Coordinates of C-alpha atoms and ligand atoms in Angstrom, one line a residue:
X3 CA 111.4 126.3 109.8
X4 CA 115.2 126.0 109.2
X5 CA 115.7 126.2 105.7
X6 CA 119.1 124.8 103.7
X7 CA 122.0 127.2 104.2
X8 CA 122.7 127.5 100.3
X9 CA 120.3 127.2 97.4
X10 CA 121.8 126.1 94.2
X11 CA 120.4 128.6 91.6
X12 CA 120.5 127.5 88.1
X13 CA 123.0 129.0 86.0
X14 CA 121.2 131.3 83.9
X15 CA 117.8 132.4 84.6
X16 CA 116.3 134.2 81.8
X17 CA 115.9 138.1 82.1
X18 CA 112.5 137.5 80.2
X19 CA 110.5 136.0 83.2
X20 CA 108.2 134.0 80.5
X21 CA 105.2 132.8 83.3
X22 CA 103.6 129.1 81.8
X23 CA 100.5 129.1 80.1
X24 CA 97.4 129.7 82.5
X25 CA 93.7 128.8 81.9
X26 CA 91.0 131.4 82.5
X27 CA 91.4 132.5 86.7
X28 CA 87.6 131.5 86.8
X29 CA 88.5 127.8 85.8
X30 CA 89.8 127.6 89.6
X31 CA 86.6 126.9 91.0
X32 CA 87.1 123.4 89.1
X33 CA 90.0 123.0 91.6
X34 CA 88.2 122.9 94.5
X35 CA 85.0 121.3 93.0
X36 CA 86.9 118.0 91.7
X37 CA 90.6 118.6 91.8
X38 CA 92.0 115.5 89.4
X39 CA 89.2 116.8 86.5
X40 CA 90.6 120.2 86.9
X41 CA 94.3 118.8 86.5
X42 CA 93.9 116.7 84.0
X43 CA 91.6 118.6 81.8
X44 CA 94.9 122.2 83.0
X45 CA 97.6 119.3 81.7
X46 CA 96.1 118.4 78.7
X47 CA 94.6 122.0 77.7
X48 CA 97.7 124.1 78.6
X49 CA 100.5 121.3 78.7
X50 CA 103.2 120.2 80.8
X51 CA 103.7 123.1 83.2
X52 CA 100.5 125.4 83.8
X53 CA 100.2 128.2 85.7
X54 CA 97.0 128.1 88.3
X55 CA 96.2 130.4 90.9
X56 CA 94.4 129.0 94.3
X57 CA 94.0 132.4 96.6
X58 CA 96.6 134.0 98.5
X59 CA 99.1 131.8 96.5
X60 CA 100.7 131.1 92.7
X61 CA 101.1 127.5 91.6
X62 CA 102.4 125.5 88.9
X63 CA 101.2 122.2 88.2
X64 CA 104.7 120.4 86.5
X65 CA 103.3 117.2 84.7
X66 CA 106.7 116.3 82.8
X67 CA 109.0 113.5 84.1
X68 CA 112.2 116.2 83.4
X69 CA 110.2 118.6 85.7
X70 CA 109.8 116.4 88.6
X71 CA 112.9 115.3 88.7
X72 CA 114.2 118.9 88.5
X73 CA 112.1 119.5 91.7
X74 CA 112.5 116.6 93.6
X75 CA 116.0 115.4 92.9
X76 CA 118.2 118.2 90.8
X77 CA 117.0 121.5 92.3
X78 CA 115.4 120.0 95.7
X79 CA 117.4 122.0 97.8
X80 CA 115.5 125.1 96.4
X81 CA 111.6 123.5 97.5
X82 CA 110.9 122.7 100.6
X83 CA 107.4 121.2 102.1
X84 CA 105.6 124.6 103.3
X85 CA 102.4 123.7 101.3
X86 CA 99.2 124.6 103.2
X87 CA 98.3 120.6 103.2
X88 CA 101.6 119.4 104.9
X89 CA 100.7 122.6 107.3
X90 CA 97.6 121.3 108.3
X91 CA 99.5 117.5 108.9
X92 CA 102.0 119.3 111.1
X93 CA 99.3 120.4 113.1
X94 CA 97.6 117.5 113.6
X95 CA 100.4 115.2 114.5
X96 CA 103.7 117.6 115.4
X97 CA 106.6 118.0 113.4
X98 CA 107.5 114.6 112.5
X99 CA 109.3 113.1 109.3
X100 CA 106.4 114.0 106.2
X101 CA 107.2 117.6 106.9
X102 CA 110.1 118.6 108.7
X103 CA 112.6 120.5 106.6
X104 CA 116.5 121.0 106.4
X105 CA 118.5 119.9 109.0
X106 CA 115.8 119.0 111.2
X107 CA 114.8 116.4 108.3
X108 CA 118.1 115.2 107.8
X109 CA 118.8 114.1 111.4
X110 CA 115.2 112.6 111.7
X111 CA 115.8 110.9 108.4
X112 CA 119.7 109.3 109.2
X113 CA 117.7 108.1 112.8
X114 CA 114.8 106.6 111.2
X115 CA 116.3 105.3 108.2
X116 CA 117.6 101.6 110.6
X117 CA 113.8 101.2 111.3
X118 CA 113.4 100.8 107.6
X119 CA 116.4 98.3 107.0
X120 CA 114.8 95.5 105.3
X121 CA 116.6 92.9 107.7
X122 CA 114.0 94.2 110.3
X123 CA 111.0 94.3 107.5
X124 CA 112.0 90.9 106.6
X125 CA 111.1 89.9 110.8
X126 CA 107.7 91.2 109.9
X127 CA 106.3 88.6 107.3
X128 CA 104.7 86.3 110.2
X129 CA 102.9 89.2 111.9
X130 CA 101.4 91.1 108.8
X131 CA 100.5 87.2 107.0
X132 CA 98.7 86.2 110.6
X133 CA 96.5 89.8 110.7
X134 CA 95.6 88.7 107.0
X135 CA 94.9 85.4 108.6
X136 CA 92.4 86.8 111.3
X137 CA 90.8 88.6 108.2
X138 CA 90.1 85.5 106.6
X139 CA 88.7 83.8 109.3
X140 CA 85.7 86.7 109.6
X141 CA 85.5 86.7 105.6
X142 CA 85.0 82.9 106.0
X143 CA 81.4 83.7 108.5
X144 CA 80.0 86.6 105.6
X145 CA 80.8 83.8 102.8
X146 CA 79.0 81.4 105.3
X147 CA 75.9 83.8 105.6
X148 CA 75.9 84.8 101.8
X149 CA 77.2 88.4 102.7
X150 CA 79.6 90.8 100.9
X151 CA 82.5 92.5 102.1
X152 CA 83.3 96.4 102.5
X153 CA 86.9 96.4 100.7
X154 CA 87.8 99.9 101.6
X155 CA 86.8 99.1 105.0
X156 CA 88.4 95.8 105.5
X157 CA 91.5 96.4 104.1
X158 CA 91.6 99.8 106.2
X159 CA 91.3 97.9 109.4
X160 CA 93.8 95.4 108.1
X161 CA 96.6 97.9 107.7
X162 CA 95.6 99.7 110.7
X163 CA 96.7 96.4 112.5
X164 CA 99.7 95.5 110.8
X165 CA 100.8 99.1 110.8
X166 CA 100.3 99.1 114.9
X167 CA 101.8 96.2 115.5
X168 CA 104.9 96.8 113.2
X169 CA 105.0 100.1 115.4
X170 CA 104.6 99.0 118.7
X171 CA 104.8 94.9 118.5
X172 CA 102.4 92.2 119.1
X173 CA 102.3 92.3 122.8
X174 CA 100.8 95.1 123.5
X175 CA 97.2 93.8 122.6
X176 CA 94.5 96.6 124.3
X177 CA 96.6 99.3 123.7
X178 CA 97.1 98.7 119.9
X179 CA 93.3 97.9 119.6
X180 CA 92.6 101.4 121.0
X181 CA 95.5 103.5 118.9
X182 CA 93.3 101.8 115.8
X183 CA 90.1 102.4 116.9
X184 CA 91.0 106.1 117.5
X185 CA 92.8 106.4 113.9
X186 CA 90.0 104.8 111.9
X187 CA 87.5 107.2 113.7
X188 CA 89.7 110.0 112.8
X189 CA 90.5 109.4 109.4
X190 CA 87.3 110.3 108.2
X191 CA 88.0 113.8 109.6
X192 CA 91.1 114.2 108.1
X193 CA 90.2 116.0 105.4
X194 CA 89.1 118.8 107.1
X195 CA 92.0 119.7 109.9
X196 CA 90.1 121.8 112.0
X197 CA 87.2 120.2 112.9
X198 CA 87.2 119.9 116.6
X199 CA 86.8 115.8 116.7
X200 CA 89.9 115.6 114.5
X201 CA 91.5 117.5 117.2
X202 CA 89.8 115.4 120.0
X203 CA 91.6 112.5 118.4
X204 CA 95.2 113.8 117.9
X205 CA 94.7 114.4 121.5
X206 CA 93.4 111.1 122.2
X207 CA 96.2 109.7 120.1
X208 CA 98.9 111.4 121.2
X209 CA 97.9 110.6 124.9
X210 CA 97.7 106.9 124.0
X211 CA 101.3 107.3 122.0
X212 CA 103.3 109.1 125.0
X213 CA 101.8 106.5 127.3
X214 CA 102.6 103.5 125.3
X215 CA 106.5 105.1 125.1
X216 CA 107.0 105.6 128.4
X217 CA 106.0 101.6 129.1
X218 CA 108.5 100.6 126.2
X219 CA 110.9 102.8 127.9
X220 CA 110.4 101.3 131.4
X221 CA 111.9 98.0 130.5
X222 CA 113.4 98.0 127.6
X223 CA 114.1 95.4 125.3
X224 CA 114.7 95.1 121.8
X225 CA 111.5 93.7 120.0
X226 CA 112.2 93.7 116.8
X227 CA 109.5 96.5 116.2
X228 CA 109.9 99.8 114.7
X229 CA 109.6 101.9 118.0
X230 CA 112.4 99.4 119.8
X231 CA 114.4 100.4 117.3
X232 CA 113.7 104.5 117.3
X233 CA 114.3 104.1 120.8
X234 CA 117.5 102.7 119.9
X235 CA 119.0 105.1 117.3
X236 CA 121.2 107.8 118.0
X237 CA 122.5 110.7 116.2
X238 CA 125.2 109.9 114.6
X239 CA 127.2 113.5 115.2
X240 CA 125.9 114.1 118.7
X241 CA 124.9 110.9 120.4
X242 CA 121.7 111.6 121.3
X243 CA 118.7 109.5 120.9
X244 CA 115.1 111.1 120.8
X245 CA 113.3 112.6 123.5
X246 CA 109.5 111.2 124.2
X247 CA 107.9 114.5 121.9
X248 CA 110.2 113.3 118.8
X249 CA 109.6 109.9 119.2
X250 CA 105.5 110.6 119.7
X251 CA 105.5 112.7 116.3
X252 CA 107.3 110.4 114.8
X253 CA 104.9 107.4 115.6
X254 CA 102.0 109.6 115.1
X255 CA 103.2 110.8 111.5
X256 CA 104.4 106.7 110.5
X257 CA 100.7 105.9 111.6
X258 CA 98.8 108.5 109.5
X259 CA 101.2 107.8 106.7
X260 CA 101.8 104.6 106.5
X261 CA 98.4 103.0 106.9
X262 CA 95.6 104.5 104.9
X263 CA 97.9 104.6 101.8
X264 CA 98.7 101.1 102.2
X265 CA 95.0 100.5 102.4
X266 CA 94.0 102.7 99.2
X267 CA 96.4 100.8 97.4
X268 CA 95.2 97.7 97.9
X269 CA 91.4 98.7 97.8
X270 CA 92.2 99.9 94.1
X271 CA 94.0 96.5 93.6
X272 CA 90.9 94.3 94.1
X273 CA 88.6 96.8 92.3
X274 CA 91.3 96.7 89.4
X275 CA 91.4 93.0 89.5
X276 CA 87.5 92.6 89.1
X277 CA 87.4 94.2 86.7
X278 CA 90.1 92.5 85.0
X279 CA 89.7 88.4 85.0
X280 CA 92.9 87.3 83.2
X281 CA 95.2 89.5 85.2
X282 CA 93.5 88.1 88.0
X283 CA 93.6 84.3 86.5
X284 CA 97.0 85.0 85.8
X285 CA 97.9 86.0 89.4
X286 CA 96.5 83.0 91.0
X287 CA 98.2 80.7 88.9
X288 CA 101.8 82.9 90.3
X289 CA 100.6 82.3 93.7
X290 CA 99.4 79.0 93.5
X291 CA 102.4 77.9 91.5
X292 CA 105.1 79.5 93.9
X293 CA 103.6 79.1 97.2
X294 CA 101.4 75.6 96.7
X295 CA 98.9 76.6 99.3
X296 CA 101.3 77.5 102.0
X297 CA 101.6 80.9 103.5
X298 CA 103.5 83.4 101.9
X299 CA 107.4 84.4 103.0
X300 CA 109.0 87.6 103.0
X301 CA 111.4 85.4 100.9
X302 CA 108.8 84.6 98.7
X303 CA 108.7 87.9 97.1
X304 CA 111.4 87.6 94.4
X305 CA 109.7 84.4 93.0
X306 CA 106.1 86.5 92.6
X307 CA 107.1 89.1 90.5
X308 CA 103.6 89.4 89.2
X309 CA 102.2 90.0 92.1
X310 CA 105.0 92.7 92.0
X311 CA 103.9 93.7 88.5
X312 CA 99.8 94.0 89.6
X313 CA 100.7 96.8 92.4
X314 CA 102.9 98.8 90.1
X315 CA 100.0 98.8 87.8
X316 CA 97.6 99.7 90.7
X317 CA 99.8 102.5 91.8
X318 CA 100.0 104.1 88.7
X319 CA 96.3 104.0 88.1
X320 CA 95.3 105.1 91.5
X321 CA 97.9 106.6 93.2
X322 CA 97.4 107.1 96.7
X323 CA 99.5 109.9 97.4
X324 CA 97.6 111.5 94.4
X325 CA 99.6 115.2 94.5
X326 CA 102.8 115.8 96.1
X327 CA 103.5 119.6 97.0
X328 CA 106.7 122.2 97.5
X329 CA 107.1 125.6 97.6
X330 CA 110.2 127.3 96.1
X331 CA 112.4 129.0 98.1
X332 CA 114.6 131.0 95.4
X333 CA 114.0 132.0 91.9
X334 CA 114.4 129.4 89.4
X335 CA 113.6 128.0 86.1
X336 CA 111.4 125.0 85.1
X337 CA 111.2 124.2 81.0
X338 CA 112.0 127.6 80.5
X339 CA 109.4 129.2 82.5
X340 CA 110.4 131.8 85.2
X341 CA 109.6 130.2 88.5
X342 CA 109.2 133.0 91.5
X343 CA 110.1 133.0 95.4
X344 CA 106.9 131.2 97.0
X345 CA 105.6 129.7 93.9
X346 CA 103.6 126.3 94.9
X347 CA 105.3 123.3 93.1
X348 CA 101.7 121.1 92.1
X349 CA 102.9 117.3 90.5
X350 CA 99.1 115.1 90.3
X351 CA 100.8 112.2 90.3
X352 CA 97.0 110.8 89.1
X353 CA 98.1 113.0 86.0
X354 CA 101.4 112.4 85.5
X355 CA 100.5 108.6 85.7
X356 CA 98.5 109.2 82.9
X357 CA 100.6 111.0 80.4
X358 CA 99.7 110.1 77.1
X359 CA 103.7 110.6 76.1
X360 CA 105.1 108.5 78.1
X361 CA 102.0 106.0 78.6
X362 CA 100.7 103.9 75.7
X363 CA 96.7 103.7 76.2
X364 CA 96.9 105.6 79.8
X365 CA 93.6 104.2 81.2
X366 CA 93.9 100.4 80.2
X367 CA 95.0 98.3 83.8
X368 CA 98.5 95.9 82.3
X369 CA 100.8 95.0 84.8
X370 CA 102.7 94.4 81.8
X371 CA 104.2 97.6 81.6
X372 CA 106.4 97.2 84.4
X373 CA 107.9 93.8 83.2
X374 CA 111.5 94.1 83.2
X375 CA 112.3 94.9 80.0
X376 CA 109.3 97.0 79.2
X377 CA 110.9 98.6 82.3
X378 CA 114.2 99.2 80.3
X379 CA 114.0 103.1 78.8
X380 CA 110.7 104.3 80.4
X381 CA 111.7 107.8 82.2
X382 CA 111.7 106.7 85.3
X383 CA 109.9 110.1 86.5
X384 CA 106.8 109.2 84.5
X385 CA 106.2 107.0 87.5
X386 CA 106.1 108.3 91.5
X387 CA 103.7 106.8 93.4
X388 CA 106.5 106.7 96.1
X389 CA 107.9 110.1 95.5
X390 CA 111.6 110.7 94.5
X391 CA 114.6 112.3 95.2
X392 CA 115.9 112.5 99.4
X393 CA 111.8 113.0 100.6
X394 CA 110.9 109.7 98.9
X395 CA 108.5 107.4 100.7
X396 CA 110.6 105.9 104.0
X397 CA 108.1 102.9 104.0
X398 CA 107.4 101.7 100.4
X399 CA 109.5 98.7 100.7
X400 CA 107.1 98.3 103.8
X401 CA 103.9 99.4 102.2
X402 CA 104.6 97.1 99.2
X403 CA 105.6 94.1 101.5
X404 CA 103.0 94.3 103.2
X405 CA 100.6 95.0 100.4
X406 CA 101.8 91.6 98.4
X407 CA 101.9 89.3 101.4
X408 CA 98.1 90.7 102.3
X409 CA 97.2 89.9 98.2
X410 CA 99.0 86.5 98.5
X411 CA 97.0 85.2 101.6
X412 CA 93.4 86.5 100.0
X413 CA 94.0 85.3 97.3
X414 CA 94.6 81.5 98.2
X415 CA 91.2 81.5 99.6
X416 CA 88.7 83.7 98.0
X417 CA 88.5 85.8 94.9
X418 CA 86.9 89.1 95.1
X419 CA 83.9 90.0 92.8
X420 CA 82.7 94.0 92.5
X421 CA 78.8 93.5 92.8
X422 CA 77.0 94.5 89.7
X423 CA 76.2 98.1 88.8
X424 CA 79.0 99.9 91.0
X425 CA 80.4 102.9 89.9
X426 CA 83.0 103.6 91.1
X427 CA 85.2 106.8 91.0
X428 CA 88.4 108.2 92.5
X429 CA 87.8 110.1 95.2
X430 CA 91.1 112.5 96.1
X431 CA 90.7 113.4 99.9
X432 CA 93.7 112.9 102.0
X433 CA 94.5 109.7 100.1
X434 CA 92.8 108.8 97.0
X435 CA 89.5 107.0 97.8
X436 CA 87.1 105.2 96.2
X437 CA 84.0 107.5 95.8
X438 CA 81.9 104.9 97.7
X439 CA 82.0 101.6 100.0
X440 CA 83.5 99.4 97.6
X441 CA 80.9 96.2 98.3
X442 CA 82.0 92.9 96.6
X443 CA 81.3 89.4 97.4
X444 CA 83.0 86.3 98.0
X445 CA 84.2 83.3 95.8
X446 CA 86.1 80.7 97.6
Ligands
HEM516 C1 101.5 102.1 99.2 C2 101.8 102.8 100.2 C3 102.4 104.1 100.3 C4 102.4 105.2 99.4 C5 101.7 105.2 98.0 C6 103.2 106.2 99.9 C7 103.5 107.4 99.3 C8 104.4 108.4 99.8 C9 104.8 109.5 99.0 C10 104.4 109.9 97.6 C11 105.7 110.2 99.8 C12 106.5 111.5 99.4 C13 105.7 112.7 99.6 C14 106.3 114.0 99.1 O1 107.4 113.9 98.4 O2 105.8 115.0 99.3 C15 105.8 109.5 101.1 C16 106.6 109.9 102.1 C17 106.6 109.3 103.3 N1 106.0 108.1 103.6 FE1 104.9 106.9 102.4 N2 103.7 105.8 101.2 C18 103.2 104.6 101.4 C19 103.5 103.8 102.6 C20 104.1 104.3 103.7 C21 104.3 103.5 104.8 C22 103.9 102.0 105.0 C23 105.0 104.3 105.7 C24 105.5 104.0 107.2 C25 105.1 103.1 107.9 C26 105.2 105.6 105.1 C27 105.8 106.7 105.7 C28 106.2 107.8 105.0 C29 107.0 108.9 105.5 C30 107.5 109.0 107.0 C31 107.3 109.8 104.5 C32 108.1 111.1 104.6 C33 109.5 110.8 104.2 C34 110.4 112.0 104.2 O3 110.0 113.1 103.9 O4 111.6 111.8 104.6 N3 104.7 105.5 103.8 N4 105.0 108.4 101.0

């Protein structure tokens, strides 16, 4: 791992080496047991920076906007990404763009950045609003036979397509059907890294990966998709583009990233929607109103800030990316506490979301709050589903694209209704899950 050449130290670090507040070292077996409990109940018992220790290693779980932004923007040289989660990532897919570090990062990050550009997002509208299209058109037989729908699951495969076919383009029809079929199975081994058919998979994957890069690479023409154009990109110092192993990770990490987090999203949308009629009235009437029964635009977007409004509010209640971890690399200084070499940097952004300083009435679903001017003077730290600071999220303008065009289409033909006596809870595994199939039934 290469790290930065210089760390910035902060000025003054006190002599005193004052450690945060820490709860009882029993209390850690709540980490393991149910991990958003156990930092919820650490952030409100013990406050905005607490002190936890999860064997071999020391942690601090920041839960202050003015801490994360120390971490992830002011002081980000001094963290980098060596958690034991982004570890196991690596190892699944290769070094690709969630984990690399210093340089390394940097040049992957200036190369993949064009991908990104939203004059290429804008090309995808068609492609992700027809795979909601072929959804709709299977949705339309289980209304037919009186038959509910698996959210989580549908709106997994969903993003599964669009995410493939954003990667690789629309031509390559068995192929992308395959790379799918192999993620889905293996997303429900994710959570556990070394079980031997997670392996199998990243094998599987890979294999299918390399093999789909070398035919892109054969005859080679600009498709407008996301690979065409990481084919395309060069270094901007040396000239070179990226071998097949880069490009590989990189696909691999864009897949397993981009996809299930999309798909948690908008599995927590419908469930938050359900259980929320006017914000759901009020929706249909934006897309109704704007769109008048036609399909939606990538330059619709503007005119449905509601929509807009709904997924920030979705995002801050369920969080996919529910903790974001770093490691210090130096000594440092958070809110006064002494931070050591190696500490583990802990924000829950499930927590953070949630802070009852910075969020009126944390647990009540209003879109509301991220009207414009109830935008105006919020810290904008209290709010990271996407990250912050140079590792922010390449793909939320993708992932939020894509996740409003999907909402658009559903819902100009059917309304989604949780069926009666769910409960449902947050599950956090590699993204944050619902606890259960999320089963709800149609209403055209
Ligand atoms: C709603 C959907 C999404 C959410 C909530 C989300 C969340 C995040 C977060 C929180 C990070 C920062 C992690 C950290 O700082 O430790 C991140 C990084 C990243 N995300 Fe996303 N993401 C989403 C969609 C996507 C999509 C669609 C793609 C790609 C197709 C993607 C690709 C990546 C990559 C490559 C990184 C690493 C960036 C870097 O370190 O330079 N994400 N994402």
């Amino acid at each position: 791992m290469d790290f930065p050449q210089s760390v910035s130290q902060p000025d003054h670090i006190s002599t005193h080496r004052r450690l945060p507040p820490a709860p009882a070292s029993s209390s850690i077996r709540g980490l393991v047991r149910d991990p958003l409990k156990f930092f919820m109940s650490i952030a409100s018992d013990y406050g905005d920076i607490v002190c936890y220790r999860p064997a071999p290693d020391t942690a601090y779980l920041i839960n202050h906007p003015d801490f994360v932004r120390h971490v992830l923007v002011d002081n980000n040289r001094n963290y980098t990404k060596g958690t034991s989660s982004n570890q196991m990532f690596n190892k699944v897919v290769g070094e690709g763009l969630l984990t690399s570090e210093g340089e390394t990062w940097r040049k992957q990050r200036r190369m993949m950045q064009p991908a990104f550009h939203h004059t290429r997002l804008e090309k995808l509208d068609g492609m992700i609003v027809e795979a909601a299209q072929s959804t709709l058109e299977r949705w339309e037989r289980f209304y037919a036979e009186d038959q509910p729908v698996d959210v989580a699951r549908e709106m997994a495969a969903l993003t599964m397509t669009v995410t493939t076919r954003a990667l690789f383009g629309v031509d390559l029809g068995d192929e992308v059907r395959e790379v799918g079929e192999i993620v889905n199975r293996a997303a429900s081994y994710l959570e556990k890294p070394s079980h031997p058919r997670l392996i199998q998979s990243a094998a599987e994957l890979s294999a299918v990966v390399e093999r789909i890069i070398r035919q892109r690479k054969q005859d080679f023409k600009d498709g407008g998709d996301l690979l065409s154009s990481m084919i395309l990109a060069r270094d901007d110092q040396t000239g070179a583009g990226m071998d097949d192993q880069q490009l590989r990770n990189q696909i691999m990490t864009l897949i397993l990233a981009g996809y299930e987090t999309t798909a948690s999203a908008l599995t927590w949308t419908w469930y938050l929607l359900s259980q929320n009629l006017e914000a759901l009235a009020r929706l249909r009437r934006e897309v109704r109103g704007t769109l008048n029964g036609r399909p939606p635009r990538y330059a619709d977007l503007d005119r449905l800030p509601y929509t807009q409004m709904v997924l920030d509010e979705s995002l801050r209640l369920f969080p996919p990316a529910w903790t974001l971890g770093r490691r210090a690399i130096g000594e440092d200084e958070i809110g006064g506490y002494y931070v050591a070499p190696n500490t583990i940097i802990a924000i829950c952004t499930y927590a953070l979301h949630r802070h009852p300083a910075f969020w009126d009435q944390p647990e009540v679903f209003d879109p509301g709050r991220f009207s414009p001017q109830n935008l105006r003077g919020r810290n904008k730290f209290a709010y990271v589903p996407f990250g912050a600071g140079p590792r922010q999220c390449i793909g939320n303008n993708f992932g939020l694209m894509e996740a409003a065009l999907i909402l658009a289409c559903i819902l100009q033909h059917f309304e989604l209704h949780l069926i009666p006596g769910m409960e449902v809870l947050p599950q956090p595994l590699f993204v944050l899950r619902p606890s259960r199939d999320l089963m709800m039934s149609l209403h055209p």
